[in-house]
Short mmCIF file of C-alpha atoms in Angstrom, two decimals:
data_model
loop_
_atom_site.label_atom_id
_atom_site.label_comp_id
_atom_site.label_asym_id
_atom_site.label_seq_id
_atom_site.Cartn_x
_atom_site.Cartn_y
_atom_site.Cartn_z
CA UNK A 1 18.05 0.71 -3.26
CA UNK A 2 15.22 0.42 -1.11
CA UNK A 3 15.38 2.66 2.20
CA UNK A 4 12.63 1.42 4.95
CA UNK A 5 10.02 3.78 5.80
CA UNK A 6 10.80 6.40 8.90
CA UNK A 7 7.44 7.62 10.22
CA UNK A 8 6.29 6.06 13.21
CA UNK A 9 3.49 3.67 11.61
CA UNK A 10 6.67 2.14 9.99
CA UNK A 11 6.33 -1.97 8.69
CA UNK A 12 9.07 -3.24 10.52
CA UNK A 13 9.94 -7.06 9.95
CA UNK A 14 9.46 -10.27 12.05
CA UNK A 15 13.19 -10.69 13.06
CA UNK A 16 13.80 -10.25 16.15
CA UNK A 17 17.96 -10.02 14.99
CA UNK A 18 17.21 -6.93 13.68
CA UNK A 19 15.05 -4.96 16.02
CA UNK A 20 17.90 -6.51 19.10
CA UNK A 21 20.86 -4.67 16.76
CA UNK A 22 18.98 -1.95 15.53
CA UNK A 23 16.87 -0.74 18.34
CA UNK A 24 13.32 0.88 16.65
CA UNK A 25 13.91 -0.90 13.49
CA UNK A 26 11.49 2.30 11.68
CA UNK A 27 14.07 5.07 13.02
CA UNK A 28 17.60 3.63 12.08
CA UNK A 29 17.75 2.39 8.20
CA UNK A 30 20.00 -1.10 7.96
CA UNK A 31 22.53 -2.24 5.36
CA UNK A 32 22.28 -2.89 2.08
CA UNK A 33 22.74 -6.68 3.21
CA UNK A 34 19.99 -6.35 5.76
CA UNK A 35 17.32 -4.72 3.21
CA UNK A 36 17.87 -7.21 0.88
CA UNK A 37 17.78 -9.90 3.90
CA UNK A 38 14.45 -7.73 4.88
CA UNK A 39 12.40 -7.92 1.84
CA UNK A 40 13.17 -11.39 1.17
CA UNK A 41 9.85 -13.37 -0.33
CA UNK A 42 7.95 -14.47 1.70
CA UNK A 43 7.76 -11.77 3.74
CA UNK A 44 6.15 -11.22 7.08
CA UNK A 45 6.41 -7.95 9.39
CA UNK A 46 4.64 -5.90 11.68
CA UNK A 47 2.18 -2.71 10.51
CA UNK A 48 2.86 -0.62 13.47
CA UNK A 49 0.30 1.32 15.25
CA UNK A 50 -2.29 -0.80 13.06
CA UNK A 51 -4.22 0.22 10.24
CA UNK A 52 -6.97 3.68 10.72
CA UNK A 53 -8.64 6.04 7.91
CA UNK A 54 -5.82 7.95 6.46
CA UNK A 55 -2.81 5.60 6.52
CA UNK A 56 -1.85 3.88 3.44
CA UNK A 57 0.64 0.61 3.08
CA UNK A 58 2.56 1.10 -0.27
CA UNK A 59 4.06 -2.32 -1.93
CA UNK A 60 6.88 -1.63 -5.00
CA UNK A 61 8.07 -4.90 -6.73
CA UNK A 62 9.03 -6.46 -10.12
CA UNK A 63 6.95 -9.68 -10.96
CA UNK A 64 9.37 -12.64 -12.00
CA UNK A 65 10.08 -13.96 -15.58
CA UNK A 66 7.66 -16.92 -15.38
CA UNK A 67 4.75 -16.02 -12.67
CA UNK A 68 2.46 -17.70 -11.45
CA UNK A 69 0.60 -15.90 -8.53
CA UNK A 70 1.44 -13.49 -5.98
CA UNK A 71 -0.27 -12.72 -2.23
CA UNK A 72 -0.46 -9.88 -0.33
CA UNK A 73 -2.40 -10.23 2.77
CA UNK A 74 -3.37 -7.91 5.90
CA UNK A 75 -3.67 -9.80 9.12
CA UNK A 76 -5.02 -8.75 12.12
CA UNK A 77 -4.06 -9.64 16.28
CA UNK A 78 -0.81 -10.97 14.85
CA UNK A 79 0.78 -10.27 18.83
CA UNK A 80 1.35 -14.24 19.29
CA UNK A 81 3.41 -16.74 17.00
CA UNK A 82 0.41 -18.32 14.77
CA UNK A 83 0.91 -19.59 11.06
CA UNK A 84 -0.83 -17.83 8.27
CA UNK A 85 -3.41 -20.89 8.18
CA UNK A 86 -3.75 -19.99 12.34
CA UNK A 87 -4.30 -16.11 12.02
CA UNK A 88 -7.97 -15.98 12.63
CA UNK A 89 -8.94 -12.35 11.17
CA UNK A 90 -7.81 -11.74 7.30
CA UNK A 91 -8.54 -8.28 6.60
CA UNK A 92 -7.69 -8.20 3.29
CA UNK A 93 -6.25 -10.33 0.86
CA UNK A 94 -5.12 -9.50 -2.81
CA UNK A 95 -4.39 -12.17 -5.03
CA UNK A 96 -2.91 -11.48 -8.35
CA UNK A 97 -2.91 -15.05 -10.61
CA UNK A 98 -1.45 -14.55 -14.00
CA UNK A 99 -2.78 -17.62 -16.15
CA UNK A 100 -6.11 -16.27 -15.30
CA UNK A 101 -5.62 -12.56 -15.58
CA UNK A 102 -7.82 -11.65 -12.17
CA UNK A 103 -6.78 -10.05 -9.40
CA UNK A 104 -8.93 -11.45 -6.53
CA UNK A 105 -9.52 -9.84 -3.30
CA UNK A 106 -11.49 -11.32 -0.04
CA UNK A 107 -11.92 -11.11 3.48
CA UNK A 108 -11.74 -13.81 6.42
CA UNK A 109 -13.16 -13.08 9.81
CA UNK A 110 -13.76 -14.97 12.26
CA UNK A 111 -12.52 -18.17 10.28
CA UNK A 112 -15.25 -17.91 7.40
CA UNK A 113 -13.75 -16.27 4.22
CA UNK A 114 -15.77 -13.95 2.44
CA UNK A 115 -16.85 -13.85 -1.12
CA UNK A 116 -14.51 -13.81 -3.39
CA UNK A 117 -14.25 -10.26 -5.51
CA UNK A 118 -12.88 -10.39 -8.91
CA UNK A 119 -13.82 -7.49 -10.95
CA UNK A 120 -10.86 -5.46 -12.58
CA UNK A 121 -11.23 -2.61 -15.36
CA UNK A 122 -7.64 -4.59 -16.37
CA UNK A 123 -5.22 -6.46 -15.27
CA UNK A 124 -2.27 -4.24 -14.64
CA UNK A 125 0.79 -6.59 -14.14
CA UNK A 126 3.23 -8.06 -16.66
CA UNK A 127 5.88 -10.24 -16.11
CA UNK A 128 9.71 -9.55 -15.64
CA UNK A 129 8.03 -5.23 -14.97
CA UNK A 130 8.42 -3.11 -11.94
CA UNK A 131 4.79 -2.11 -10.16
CA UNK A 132 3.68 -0.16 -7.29
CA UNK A 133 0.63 -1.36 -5.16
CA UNK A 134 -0.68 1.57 -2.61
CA UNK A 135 -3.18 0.06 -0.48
CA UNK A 136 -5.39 2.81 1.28
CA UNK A 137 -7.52 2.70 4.59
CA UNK A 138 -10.59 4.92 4.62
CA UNK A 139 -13.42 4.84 7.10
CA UNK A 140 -15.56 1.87 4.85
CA UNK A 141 -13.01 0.49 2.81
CA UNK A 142 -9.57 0.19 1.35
CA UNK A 143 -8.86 1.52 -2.01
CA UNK A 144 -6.42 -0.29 -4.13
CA UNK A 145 -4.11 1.57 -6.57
CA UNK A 146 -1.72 0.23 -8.77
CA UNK A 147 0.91 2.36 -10.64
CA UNK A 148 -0.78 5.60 -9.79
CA UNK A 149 -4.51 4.21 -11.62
CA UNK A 150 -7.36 3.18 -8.94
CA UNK A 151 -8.53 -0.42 -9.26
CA UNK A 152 -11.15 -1.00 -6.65
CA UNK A 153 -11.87 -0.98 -3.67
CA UNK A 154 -12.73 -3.66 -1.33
CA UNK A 155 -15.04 -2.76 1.84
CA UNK A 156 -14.01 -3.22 5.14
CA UNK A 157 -15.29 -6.89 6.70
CA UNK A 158 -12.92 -6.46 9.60
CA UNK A 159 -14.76 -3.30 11.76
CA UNK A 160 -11.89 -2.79 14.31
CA UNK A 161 -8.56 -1.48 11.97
CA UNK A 162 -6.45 -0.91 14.77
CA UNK A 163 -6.56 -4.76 14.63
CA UNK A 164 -5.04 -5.14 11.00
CA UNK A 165 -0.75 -5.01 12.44
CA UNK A 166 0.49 -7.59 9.81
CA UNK A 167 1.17 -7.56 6.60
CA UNK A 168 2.11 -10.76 4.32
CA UNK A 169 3.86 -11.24 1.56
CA UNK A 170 4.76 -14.27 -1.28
CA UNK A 171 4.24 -15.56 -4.55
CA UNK A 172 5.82 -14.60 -7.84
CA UNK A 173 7.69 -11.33 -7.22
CA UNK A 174 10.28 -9.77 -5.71
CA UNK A 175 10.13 -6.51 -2.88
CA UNK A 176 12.02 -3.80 -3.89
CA UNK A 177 10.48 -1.03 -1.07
CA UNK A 178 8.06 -1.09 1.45
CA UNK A 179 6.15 1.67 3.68
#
């Protein structure tokens, strides 16, 4: 079963339930009824401390039976309520769509969206099978890995990291950890 991270730069979720019962929701590790009530799709929680050169967000899941697409998107000055379609600043968004075999990645900042990138050496998901996606912050760019094999890596659009605090996820898949 999925244990939440303990460091400090923990992902800790959106509800506000859980942070009231459990005090520092990074430091004290909930139920088995509360992770699964955690990593529910879609997901939304907090990257604490923001993102900076050196810290890396790490996404296991199994893709469902029949997929169709699945998100996962870093958002930045997430401090007030907005929607996803509010959040001005998209730092990063990965996109994996299955009919087409791509998985996309783009940018939006300041309310423009970037150009789309699509170039893969493969596509490295298959339905109804476990994956891990490890999403690392250097000083120009993330790097994308998926099950231990480098992808790409998608340059920086957003220049202030500290910035990035959110992290989205939904589509096709389920969450089994998250750190």
């Amino acid at each position: 079963m999925a244990e939440p991270s303990t460091e400090k730069d923990a992902i800790t979720t959106e509800d506000d339930h859980l942070n009231n019962s459990l005090g520092d929701a990074g430091l004290i590790s909930p139920d088995k009824e509360d992770i699964s009530r955690i990593l529910t799709v879609p997901f939304k929680g907090r990257i604490r401390g923001g993102m900076r050169p050196g810290k890396k967000i790490i996404v296991m899941g199994i893709v469902d039976t029949e997929p169709d697409s699945f998100d996962i998107s870093l958002t930045c000055n997430c401090n007030t309520e907005k929607d996803e379609e509010e959040v001005t600043d998209v730092a990063l968004k990965l996109s994996a769509r299955f009919a087409e075999r791509q998985f996309l990645r783009n940018a939006r900042v300041s309310g423009k969206w970037s150009e789309e990138e699509a170039t893969i050496p493969y596509f490295p998901f298959i339905q109804d099978q476990p994956f891990r996606i490890e999403i690392h912050c250097e000083h120009q760019r993330f790097r994308i890995f998926v099950d231990g094999h480098q992808l790409f890596d998608f340059y920086h659009k957003v220049k202030s990291l500290l910035t990035i605090d959110m992290i989205r996820i939904d589509g096709s898949l389920q969450i089994t950890k998250l750190g």
